[in-house]
mmCIF file of C-alpha atoms in Angstrom:
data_model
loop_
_atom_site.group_PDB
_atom_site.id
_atom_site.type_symbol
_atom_site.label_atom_id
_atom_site.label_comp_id
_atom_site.label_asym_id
_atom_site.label_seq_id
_atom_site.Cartn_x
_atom_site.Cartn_y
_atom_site.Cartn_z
ATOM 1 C CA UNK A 46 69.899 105.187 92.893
ATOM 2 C CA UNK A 47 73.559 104.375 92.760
ATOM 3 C CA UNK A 48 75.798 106.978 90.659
ATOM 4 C CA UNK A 49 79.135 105.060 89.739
ATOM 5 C CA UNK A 50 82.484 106.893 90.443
ATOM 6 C CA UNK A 51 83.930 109.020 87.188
ATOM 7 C CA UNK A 52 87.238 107.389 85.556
ATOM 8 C CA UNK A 53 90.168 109.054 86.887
ATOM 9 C CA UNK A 54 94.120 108.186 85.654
ATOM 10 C CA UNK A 55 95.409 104.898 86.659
ATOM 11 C CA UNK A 56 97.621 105.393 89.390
ATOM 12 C CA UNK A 57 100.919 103.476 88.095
ATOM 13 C CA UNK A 58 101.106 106.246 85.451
ATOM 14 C CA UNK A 59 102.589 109.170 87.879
ATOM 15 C CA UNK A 60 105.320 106.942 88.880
ATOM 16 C CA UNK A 61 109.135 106.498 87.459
ATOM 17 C CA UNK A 62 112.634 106.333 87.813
ATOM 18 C CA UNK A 63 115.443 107.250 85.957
ATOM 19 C CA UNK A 64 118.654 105.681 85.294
ATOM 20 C CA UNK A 65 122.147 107.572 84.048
ATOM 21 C CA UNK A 66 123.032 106.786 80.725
ATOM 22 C CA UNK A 67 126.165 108.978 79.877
ATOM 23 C CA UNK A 68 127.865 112.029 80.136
ATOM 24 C CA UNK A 69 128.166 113.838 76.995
ATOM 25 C CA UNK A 70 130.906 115.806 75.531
ATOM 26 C CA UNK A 71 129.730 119.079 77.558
ATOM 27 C CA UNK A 72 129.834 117.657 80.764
ATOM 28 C CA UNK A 73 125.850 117.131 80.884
ATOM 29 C CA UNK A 74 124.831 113.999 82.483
ATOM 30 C CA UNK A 75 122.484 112.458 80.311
ATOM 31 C CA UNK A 76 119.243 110.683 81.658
ATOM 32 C CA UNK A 77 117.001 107.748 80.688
ATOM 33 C CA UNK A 78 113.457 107.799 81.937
ATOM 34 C CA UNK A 79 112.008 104.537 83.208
ATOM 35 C CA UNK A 80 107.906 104.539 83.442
ATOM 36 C CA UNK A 81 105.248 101.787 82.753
ATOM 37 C CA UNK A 82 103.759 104.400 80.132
ATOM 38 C CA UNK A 83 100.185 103.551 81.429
ATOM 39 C CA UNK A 84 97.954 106.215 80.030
ATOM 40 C CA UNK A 85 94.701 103.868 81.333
ATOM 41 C CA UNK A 86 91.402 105.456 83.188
ATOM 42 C CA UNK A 87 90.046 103.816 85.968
ATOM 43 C CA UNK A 88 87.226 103.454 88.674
ATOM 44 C CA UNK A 89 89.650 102.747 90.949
ATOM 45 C CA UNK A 90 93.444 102.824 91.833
ATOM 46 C CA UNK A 91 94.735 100.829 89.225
ATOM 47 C CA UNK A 92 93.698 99.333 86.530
ATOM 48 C CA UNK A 93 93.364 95.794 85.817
ATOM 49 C CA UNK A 94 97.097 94.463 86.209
ATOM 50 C CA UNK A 95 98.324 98.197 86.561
ATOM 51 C CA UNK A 96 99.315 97.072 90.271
ATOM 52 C CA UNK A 97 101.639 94.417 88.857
ATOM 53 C CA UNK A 98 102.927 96.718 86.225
ATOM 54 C CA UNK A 99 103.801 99.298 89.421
ATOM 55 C CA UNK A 100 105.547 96.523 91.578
ATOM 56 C CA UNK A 101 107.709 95.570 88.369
ATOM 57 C CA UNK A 102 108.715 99.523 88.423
ATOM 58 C CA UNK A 103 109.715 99.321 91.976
ATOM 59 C CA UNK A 104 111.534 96.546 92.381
ATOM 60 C CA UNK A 105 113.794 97.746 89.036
ATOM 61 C CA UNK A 106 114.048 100.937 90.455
ATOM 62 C CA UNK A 107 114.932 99.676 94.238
ATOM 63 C CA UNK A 108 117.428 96.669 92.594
ATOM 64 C CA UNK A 109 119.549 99.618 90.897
ATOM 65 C CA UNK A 110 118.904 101.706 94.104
ATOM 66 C CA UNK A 111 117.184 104.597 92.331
ATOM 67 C CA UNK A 112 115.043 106.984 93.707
ATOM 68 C CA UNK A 113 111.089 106.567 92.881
ATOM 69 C CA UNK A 114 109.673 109.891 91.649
ATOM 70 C CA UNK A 115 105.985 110.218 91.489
ATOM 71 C CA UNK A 116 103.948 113.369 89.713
ATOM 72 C CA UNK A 117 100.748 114.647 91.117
ATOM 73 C CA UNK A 118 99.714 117.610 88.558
ATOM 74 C CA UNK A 119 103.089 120.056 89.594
ATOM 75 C CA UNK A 120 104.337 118.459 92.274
ATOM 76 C CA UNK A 121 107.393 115.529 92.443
ATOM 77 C CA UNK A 122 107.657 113.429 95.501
ATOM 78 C CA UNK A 123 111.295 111.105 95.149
ATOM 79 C CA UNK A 124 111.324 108.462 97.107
ATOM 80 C CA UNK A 125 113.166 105.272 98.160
ATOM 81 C CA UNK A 126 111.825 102.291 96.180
ATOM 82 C CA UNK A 127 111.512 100.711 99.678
ATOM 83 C CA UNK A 128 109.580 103.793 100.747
ATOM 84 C CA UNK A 129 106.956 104.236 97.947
ATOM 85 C CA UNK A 130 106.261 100.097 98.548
ATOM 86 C CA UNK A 131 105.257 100.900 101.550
ATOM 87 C CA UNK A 132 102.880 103.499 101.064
ATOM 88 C CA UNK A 133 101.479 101.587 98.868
ATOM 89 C CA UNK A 134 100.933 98.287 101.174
ATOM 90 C CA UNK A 135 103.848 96.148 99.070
ATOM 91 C CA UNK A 136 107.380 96.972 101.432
ATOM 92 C CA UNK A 137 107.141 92.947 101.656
ATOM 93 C CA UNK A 138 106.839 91.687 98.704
ATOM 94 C CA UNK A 139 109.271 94.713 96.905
ATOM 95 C CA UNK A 140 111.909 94.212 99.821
ATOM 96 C CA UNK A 141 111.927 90.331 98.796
ATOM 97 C CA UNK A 142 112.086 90.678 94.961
ATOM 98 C CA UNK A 143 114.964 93.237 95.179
ATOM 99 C CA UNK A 144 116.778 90.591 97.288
ATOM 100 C CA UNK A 145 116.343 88.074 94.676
ATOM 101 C CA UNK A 146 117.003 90.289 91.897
ATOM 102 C CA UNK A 147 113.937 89.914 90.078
ATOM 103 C CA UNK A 148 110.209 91.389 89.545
#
């Protein structure tokens, strides 16, 4: 008998970027989050299209040259864009898109 492996978050989920938006009148530096908002559960790394939705991120985040930050419960690893493409098998493709400007 086969037992099938439990549904665990969708990998493209603990990965963003942010971009800055302004300083306001205090002097704070004021952020804008960039994510692909996935909240999916999967059998396995991704779900369906999830992988696309995750090279989009990377490329925008590596064509403004912002770092990648991905959560794992309470830890942040930043990143290159570069960098987190390939850990993740895609320095290629990302590298290429960046150079063209698009995703």
């Amino acid at each position: 008998m086969t037992t099938q492996n439990p549904n665990t978050a969708c990998m493209c989920g603990s990965y963003s970027f942010e971009v800055p938006v302004h300083e306001d009148v205090s002097g704070d530096r004021v952020w804008q989050r960039k994510a692909t908002g996935c909240v999916a559960t999967t059998q396995n790394r991704f779900a369906p299209g999830h992988d696309a939705k995750l090279k989009s991120l990377i490329i925008q985040a590596g064509a403004g040259g912002h770092q990648v930050r991905r959560i794992e419960r309470d830890t942040v690893v930043a990143k290159d864009a570069l960098r987190v493409a390939a850990d993740l098998g895609w320095e290629d493709l990302v590298r290429d898109a960046i150079a063209r400007g698009s995703s």
